CSV table of C-alpha atoms in Angstrom, one decimal:
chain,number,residue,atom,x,y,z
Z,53,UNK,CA,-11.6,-16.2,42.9
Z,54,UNK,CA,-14.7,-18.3,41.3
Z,55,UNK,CA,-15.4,-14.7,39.6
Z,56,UNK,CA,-12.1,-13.9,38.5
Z,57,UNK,CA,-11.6,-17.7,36.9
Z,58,UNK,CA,-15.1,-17.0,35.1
Z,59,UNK,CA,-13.8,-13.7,33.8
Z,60,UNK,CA,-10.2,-15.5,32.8
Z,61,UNK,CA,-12.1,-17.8,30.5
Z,62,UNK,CA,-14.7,-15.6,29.0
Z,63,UNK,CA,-11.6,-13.4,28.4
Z,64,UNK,CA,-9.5,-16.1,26.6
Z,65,UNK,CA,-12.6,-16.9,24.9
Z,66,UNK,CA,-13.3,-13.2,22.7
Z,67,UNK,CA,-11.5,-12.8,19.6
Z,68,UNK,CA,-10.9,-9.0,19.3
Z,69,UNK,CA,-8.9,-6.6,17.8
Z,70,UNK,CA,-5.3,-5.3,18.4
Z,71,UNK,CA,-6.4,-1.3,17.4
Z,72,UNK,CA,-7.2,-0.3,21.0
Z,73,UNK,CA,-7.0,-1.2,24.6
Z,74,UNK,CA,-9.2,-2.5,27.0
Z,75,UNK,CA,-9.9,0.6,29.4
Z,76,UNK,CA,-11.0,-0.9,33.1
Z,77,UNK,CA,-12.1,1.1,35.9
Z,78,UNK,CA,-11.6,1.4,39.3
Z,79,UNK,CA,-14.6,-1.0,40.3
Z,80,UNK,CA,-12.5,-3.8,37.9
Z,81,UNK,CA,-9.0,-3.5,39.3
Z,82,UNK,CA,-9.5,-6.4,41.4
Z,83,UNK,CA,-11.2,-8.1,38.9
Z,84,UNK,CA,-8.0,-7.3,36.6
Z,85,UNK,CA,-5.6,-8.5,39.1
Z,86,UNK,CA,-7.4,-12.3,39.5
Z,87,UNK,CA,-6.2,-12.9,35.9
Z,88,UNK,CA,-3.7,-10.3,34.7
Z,89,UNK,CA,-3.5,-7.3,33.0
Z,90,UNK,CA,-1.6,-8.5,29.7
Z,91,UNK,CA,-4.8,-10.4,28.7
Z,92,UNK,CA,-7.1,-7.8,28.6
Z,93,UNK,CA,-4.8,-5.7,26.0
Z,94,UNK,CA,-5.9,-5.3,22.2
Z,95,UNK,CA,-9.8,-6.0,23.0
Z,96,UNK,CA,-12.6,-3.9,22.2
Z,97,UNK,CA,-16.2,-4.8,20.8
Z,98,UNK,CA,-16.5,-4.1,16.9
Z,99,UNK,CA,-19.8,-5.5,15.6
Z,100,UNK,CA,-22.9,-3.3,16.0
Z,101,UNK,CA,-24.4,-3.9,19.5
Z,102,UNK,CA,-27.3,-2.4,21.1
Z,103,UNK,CA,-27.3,-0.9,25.1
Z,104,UNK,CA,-30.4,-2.6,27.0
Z,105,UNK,CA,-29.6,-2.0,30.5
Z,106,UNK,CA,-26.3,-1.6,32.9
Z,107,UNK,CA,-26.3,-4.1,35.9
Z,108,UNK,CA,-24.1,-5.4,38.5
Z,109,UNK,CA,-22.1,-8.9,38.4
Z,110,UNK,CA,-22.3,-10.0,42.0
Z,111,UNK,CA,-21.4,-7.9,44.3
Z,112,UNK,CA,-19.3,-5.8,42.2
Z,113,UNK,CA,-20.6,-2.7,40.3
Z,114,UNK,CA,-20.2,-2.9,36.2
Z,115,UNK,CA,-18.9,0.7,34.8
Z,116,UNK,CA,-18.3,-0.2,31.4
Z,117,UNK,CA,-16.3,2.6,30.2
Z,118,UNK,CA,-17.5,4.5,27.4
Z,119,UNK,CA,-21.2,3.0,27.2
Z,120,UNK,CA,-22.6,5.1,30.0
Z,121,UNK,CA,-22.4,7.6,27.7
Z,122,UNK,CA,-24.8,6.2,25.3
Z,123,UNK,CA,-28.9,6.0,27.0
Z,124,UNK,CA,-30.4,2.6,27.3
Z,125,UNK,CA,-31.7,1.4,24.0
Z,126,UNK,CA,-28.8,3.8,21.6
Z,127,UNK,CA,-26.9,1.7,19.2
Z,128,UNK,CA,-23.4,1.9,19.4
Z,129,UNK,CA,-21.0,0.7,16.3
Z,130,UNK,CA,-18.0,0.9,18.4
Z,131,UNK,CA,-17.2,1.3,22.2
Z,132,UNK,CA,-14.3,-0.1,24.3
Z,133,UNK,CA,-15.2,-1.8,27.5
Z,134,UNK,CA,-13.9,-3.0,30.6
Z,135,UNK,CA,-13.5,-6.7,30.7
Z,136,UNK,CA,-15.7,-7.1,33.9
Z,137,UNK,CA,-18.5,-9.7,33.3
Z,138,UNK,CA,-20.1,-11.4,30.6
Z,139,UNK,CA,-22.2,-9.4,27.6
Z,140,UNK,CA,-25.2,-10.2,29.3
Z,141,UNK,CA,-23.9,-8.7,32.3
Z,142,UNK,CA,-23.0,-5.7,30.2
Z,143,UNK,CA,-26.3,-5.6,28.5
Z,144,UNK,CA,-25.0,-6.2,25.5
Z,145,UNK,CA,-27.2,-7.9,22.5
Z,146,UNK,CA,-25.6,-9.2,19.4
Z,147,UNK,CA,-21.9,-8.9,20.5
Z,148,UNK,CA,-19.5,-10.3,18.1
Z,149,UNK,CA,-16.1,-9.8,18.7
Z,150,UNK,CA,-12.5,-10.4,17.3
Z,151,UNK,CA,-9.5,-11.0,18.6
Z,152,UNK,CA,-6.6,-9.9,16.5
Z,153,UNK,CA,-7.2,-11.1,13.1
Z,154,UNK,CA,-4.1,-14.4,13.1
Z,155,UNK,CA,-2.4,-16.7,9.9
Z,156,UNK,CA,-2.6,-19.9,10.7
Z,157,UNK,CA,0.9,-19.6,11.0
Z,158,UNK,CA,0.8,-17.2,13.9
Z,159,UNK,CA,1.4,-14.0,11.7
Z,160,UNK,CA,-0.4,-11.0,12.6
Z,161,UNK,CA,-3.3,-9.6,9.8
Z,162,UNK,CA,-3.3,-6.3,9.0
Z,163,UNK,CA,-6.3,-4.6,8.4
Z,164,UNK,CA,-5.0,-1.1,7.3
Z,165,UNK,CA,-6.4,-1.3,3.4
Z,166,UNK,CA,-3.3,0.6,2.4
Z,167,UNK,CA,-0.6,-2.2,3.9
Z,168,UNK,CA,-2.4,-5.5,3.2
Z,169,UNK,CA,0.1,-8.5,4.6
Z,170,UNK,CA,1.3,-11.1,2.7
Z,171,UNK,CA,-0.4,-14.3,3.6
Z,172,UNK,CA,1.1,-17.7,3.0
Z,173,UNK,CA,-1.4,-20.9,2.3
Z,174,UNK,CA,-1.6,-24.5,4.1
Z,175,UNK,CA,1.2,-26.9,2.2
Z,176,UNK,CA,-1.3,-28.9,0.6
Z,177,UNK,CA,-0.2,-28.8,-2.6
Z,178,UNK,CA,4.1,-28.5,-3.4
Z,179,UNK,CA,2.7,-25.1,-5.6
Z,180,UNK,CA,1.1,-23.6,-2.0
Z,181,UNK,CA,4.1,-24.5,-0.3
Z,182,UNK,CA,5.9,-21.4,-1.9
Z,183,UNK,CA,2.4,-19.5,-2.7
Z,184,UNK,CA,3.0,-16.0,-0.8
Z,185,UNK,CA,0.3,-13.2,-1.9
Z,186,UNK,CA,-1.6,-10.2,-1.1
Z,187,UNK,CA,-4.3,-10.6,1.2
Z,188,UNK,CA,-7.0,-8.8,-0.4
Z,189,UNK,CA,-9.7,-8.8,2.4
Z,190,UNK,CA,-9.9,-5.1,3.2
Z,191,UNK,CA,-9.4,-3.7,-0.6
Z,192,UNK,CA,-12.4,-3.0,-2.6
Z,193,UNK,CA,-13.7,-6.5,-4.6
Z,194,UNK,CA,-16.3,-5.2,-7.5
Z,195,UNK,CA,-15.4,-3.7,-10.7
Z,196,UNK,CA,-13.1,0.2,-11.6
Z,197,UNK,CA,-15.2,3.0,-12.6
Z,198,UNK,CA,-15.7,2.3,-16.4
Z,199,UNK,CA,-14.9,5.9,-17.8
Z,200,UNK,CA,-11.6,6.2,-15.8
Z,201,UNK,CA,-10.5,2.5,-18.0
Z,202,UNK,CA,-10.0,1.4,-21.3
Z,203,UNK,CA,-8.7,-2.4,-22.8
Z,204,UNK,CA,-5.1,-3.1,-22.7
Z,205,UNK,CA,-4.0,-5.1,-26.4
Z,206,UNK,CA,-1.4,-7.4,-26.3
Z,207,UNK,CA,1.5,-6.9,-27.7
Z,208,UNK,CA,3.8,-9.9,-26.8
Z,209,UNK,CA,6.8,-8.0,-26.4
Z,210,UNK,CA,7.0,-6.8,-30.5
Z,211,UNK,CA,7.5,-3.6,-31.5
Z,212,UNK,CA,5.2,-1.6,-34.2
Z,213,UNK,CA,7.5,-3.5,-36.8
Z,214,UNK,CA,7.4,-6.8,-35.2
Z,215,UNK,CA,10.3,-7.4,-33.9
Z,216,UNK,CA,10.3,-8.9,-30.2
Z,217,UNK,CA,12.0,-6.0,-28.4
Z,218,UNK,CA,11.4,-7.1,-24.7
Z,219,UNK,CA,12.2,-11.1,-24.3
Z,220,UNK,CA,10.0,-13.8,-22.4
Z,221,UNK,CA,6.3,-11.8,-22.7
Z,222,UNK,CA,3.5,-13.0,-23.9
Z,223,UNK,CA,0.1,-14.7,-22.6
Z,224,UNK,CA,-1.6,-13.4,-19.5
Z,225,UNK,CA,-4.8,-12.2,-18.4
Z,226,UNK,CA,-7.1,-9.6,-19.6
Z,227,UNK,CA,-6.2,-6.1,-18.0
Z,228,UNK,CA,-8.2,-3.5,-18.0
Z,229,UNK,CA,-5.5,0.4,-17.8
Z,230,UNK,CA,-6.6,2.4,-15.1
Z,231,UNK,CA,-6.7,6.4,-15.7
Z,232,UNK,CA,-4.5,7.7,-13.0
Z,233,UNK,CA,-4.3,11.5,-12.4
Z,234,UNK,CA,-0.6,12.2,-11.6
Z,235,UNK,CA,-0.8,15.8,-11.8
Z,236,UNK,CA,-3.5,16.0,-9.3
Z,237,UNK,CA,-4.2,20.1,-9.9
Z,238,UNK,CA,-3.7,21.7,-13.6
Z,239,UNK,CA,-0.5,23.7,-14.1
Z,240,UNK,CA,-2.4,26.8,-13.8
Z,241,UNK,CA,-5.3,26.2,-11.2
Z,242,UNK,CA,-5.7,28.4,-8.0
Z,243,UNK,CA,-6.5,27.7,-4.7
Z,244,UNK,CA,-6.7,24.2,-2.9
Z,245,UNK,CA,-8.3,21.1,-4.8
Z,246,UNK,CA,-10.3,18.6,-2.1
Z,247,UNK,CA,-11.1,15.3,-2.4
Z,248,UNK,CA,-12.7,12.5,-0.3
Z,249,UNK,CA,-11.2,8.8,-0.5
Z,250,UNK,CA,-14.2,6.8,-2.1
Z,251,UNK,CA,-12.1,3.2,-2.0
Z,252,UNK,CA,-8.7,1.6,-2.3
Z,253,UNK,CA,-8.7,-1.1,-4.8
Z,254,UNK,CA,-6.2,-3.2,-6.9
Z,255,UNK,CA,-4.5,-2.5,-10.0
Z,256,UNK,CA,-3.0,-5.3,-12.2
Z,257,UNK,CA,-0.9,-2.7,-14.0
Z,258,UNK,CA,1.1,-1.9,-11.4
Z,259,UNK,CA,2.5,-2.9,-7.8
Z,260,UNK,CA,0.7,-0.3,-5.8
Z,261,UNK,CA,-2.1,-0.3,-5.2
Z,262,UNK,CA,-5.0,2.7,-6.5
Z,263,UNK,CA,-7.3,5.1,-4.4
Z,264,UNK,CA,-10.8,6.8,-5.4
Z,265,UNK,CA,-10.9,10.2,-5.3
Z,266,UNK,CA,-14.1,11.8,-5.2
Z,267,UNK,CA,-13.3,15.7,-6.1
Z,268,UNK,CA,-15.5,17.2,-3.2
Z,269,UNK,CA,-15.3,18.1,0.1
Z,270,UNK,CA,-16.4,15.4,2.8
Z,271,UNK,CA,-18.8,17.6,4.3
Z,272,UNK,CA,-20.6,18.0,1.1
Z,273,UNK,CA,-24.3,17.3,0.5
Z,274,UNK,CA,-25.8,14.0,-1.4
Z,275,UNK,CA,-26.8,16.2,-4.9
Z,276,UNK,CA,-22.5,17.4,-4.7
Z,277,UNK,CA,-21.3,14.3,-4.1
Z,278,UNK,CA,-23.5,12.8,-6.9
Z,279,UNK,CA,-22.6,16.0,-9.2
Z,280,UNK,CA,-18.7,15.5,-8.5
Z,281,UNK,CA,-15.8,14.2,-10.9
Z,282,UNK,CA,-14.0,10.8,-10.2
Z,283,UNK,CA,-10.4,10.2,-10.5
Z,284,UNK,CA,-7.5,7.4,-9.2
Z,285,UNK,CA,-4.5,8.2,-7.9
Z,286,UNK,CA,-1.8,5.9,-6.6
Z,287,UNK,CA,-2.4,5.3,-2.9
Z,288,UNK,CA,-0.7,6.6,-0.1
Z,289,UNK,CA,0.3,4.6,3.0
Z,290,UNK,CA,-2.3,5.4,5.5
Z,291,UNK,CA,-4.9,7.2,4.6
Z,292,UNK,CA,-8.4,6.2,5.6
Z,293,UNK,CA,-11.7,5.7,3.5
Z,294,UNK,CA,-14.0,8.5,3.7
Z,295,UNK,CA,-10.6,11.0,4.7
Z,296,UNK,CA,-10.8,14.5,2.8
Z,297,UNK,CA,-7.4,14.8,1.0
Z,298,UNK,CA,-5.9,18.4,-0.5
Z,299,UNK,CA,-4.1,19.2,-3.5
Z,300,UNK,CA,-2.8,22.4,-4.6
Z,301,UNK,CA,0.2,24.3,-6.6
Z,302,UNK,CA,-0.3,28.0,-5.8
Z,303,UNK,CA,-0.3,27.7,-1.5
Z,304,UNK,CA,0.4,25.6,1.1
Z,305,UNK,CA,-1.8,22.6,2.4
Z,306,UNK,CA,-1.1,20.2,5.6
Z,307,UNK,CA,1.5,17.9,6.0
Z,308,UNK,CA,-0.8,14.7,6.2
Z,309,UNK,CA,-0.4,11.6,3.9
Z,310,UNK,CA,-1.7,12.3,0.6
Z,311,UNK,CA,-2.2,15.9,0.3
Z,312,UNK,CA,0.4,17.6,-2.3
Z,313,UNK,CA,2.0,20.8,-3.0
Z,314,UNK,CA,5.1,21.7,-4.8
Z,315,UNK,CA,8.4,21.2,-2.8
Z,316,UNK,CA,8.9,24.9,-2.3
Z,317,UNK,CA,5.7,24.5,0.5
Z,318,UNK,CA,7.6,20.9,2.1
Z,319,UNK,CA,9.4,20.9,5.5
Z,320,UNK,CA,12.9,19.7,5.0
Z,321,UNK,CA,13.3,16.1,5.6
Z,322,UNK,CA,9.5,15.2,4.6
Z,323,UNK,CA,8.9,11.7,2.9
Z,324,UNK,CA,7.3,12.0,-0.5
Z,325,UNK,CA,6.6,10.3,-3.5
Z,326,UNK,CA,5.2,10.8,-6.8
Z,327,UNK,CA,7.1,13.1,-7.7
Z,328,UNK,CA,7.1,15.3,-11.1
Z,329,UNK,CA,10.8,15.7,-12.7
Z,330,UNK,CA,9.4,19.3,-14.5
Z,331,UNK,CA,6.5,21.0,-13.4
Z,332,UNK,CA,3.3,19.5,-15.1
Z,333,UNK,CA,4.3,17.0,-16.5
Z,334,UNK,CA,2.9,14.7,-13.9
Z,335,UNK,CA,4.6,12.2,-11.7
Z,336,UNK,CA,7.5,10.3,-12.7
Z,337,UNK,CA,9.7,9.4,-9.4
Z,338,UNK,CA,8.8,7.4,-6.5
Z,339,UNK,CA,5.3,5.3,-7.7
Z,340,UNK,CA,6.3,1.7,-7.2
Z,341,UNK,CA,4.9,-0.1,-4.4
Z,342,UNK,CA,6.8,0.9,-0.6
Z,343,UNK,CA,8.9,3.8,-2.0
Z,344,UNK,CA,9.4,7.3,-0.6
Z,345,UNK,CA,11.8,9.9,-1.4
Z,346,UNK,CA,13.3,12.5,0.9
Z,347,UNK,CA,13.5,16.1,0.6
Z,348,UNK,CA,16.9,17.3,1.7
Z,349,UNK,CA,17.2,21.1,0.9
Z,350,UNK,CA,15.1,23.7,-1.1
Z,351,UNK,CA,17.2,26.6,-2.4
Z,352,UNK,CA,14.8,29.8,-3.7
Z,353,UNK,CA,17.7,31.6,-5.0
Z,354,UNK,CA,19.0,28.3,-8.1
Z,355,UNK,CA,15.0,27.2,-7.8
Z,356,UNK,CA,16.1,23.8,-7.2
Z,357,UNK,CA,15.1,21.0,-4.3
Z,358,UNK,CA,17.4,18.4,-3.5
Z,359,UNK,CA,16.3,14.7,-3.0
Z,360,UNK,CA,17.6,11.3,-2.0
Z,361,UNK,CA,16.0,8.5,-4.1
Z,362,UNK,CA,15.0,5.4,-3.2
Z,363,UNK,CA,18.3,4.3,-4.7
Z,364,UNK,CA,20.4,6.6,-2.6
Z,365,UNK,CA,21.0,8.7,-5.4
Z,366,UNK,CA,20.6,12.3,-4.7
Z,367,UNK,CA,19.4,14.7,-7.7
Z,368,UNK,CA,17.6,18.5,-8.3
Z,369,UNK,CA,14.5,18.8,-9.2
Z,370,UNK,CA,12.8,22.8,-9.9
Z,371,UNK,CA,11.0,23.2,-6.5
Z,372,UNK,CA,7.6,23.9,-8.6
Z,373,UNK,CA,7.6,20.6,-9.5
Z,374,UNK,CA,4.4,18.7,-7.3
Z,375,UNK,CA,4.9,15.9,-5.1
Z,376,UNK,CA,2.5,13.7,-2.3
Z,377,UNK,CA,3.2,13.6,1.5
Z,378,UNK,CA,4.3,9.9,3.0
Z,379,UNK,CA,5.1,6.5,1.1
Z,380,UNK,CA,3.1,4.5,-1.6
Z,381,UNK,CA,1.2,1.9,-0.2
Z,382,UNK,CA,1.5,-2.0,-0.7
Z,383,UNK,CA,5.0,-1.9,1.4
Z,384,UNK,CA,5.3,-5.5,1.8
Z,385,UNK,CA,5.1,-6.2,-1.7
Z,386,UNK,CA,8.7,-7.2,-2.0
Z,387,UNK,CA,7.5,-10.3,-0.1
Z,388,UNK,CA,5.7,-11.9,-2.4
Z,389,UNK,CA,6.0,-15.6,-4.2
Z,390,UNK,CA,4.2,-16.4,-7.0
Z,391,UNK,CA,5.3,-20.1,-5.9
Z,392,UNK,CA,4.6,-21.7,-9.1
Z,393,UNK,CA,5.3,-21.1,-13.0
Z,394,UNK,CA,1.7,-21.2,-13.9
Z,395,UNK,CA,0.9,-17.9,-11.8
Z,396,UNK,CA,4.1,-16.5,-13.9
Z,397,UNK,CA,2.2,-17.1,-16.9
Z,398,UNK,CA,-1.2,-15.3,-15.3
Z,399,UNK,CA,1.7,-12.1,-15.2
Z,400,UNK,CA,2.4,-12.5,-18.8
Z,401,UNK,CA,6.0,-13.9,-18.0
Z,402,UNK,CA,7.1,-16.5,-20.4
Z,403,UNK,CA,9.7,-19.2,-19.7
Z,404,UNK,CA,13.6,-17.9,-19.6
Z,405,UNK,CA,16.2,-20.6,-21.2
Z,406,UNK,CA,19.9,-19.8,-20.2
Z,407,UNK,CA,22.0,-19.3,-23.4
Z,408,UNK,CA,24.1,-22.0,-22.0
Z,409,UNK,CA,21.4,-24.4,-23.0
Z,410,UNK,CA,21.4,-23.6,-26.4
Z,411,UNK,CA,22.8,-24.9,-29.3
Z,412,UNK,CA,25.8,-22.7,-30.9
Z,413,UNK,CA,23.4,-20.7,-33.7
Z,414,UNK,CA,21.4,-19.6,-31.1
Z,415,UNK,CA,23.7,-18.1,-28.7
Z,416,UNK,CA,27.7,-17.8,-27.9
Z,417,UNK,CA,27.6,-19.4,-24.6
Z,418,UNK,CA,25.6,-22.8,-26.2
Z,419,UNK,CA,27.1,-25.7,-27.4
Z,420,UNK,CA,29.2,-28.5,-26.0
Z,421,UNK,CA,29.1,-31.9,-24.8
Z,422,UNK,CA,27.3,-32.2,-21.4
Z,423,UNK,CA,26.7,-29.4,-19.1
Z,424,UNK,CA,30.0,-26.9,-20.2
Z,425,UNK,CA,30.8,-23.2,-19.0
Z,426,UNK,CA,31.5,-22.3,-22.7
Z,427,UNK,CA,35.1,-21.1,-21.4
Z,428,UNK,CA,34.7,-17.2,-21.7
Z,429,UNK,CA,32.9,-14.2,-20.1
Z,430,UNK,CA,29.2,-14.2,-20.0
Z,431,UNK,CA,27.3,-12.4,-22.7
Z,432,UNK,CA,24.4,-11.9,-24.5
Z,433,UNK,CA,23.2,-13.4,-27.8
Z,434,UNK,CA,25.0,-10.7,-29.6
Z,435,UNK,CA,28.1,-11.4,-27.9
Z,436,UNK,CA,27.8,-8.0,-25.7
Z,437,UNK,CA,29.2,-8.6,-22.1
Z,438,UNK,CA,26.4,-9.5,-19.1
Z,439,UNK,CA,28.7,-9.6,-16.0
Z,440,UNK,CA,31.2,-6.7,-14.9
Z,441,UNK,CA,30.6,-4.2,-17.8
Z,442,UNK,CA,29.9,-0.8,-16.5
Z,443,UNK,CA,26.5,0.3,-17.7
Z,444,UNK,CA,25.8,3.0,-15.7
Z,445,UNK,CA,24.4,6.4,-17.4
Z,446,UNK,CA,26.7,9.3,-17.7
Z,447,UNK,CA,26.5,11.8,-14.9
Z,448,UNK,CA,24.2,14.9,-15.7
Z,449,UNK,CA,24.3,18.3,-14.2
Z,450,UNK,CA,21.2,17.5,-12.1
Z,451,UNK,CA,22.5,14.5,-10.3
Z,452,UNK,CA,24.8,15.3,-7.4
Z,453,UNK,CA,25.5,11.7,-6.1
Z,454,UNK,CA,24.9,8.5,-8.3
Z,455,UNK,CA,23.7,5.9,-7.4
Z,456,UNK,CA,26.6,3.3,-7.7
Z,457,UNK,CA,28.7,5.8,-5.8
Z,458,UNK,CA,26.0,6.6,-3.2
Z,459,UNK,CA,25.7,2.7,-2.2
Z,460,UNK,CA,29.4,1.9,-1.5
């Protein structure tokens, strides 16, 4: 009992991991029992620690599982042991552990690079109150490659005449465009293309987030890897740093997050994204933060491959066109809350006035005395209707189920 209270506390005392599971053996089963299973799930020893001996804890034998594998003096990076005695018991120098990385709300961290939580702040300001961002812990903090970016000028919503063509921009922070490859092979290239994930990083220009390609293969010597080309591409959802991706339009590869082939070479019912619309021509569906689409049916006889959208629509696209296995990463970026205007104006977002709060020159709906509903429908500053006015495209030969018809 003394034992099995001095284990309880040493075990509420480790902060470790959720990833794997505490394996005991036989020799700890009693052990286990004195304080219950359910708290030794989720732990596992992470930091770099080195083996120095194994010894017993009383009068029970320690077999931590997995280290007597490793001789007496190895370093081991990573090794899941039975919760059974203290480190010293173990042998263990220089343990650090972590529990399950927590908000100080009770949330749950993630620490998969491509799904990065949303993480709200203390209330100490009324701005943090309604602050909800990306935690950017696990995604790469230094600068992009230079020759895959060039400067981004502002244009402040004008045209090349002038004119202010998209409303309420203007202001923001320096961006920097990053190059992203969104063919991933050449039209005309043979054989399979490999690549090894360098980094996942950030990318202001966009909600998803960007991955490093090396173009090698990840058993490849230092002098390759040195020799090889760089390129970004947008990031699939679970892929892992130091992974080998494949790419290729003239054969089949694996059906593993990130790899792409043409949809002639893609089970039925397959998540995808990035999708090209005509062979070639690069990526044009499916890009945005969270978003998949679904391959339905691939017909060899029309050439054709038919897809549900993220909008439910369903459309035909030439099954030579290239798409990537699984869903973009960054899926909890609907989530987010700038919480403030200022962080709007970071964005480049200037302030919206309703026309209602206008004067009658500057829009239909402005004028009157006090706070008035102008007394007829909604419209825009050139007195074209806002609210109830169909808008939708006309149907095309290519789309078999629109969208506003797909979602009733």
């Amino acid at each position: 009992a003394a034992v099995g209270s001095a284990l309880k506390g040493f075990a509420r005392r480790l902060e470790l991991p959720r990833s794997c599971f505490a394996q005991a053996s036989a020799a700890n089963s009693l052990l286990l029992k004195s304080f219950g299973r359910n708290e030794t799930r989720g732990l596992q020893f992470r930091a770099n620690f080195q083996v120095s001996s194994f010894r017993n804890f009383g009068n029970v034998p320690v077999a931590p599982s997995g280290l007597h594998r490793f001789p007496v003096g190895a370093k081991v990076s990573r090794a899941q042991v039975a919760i059974n005695g203290s480190a010293a018991a173990l042998g263990l120098r220089g343990v650090t552990s972590k529990r399950t990385k927590r908000t100080w709300y009770g949330a749950r961290v993630s620490d998969d690079p491509t799904a990065p939580s949303i993480i709200r702040a203390r209330p100490t300001t009324p701005s943090l109150r309604h602050t909800a961002i990306m935690d950017k812990t696990y995604l790469f903090r230094g600068r992009p490659v230079k020759a895959l970016t060039f400067g981004l000028r502002k244009k402040g919503g004008r045209n090349n005449t002038g004119r202010i063509t998209v409303w309420h921009r203007g202001g923001g922070n320096k961006r920097k465009y990053r190059l992203i490859d969104w063919r991933r092979a050449n039209v005309h290239s043979q054989g399979i293309r490999y690549c090894v994930v360098e980094r996942v990083e950030y990318d202001p220009n966009r909600s998803a987030l960007i991955a490093l390609l090396r173009h090698c293969k990840a058993d490849a010597t230092e002098e390759e890897k040195a020799k090889a080309a760089l390129s970004y591409i947008i990031c699939p959802r679970g892929i892992a740093i130091g992974s080998e991706l494949q790419a290729s339009r003239s054969q089949r590869v694996d059906i593993l997050p990130g790899f792409a082939m043409p949809l002639r070479h893609i089970p039925t019912g397959t998540l995808v994204h990035c999708v090209e619309l005509y062979p070639g021509y690069g990526a044009q569906l499916a890009r945005a933060a969270g978003t998949s689409i679904q391959l339905l049916e691939t017909d060899e006889t029309t050439g054709y491959a038919l897809l549900r959208l993220q909008s439910k629509e369903q459309r035909y696209v030439p099954i030579d066109c290239m798409a990537t296995i699984g869903k973009v990463s960054n899926p909890e970026h609907k989530n987010e809350s700038w919480g403030k205007a200022g962080r709007s104006r970071w964005y480049g977002w200037r302030p919206t006035v309703r026309g209602s709060a206008m004067n009658p020159i500057d829009h239909p709906m402005g004028g009157g005395e006090g706070k008035s509903k102008g007394g007829h429908h909604p419209t825009t500053p050139w007195g074209r209707k806002t609210k109830g006015l169909r808008t939708v495209r006309k149907r095309g030969p290519l789309i078999r189920l629109p969208r506003f018809k797909a979602k009733k």
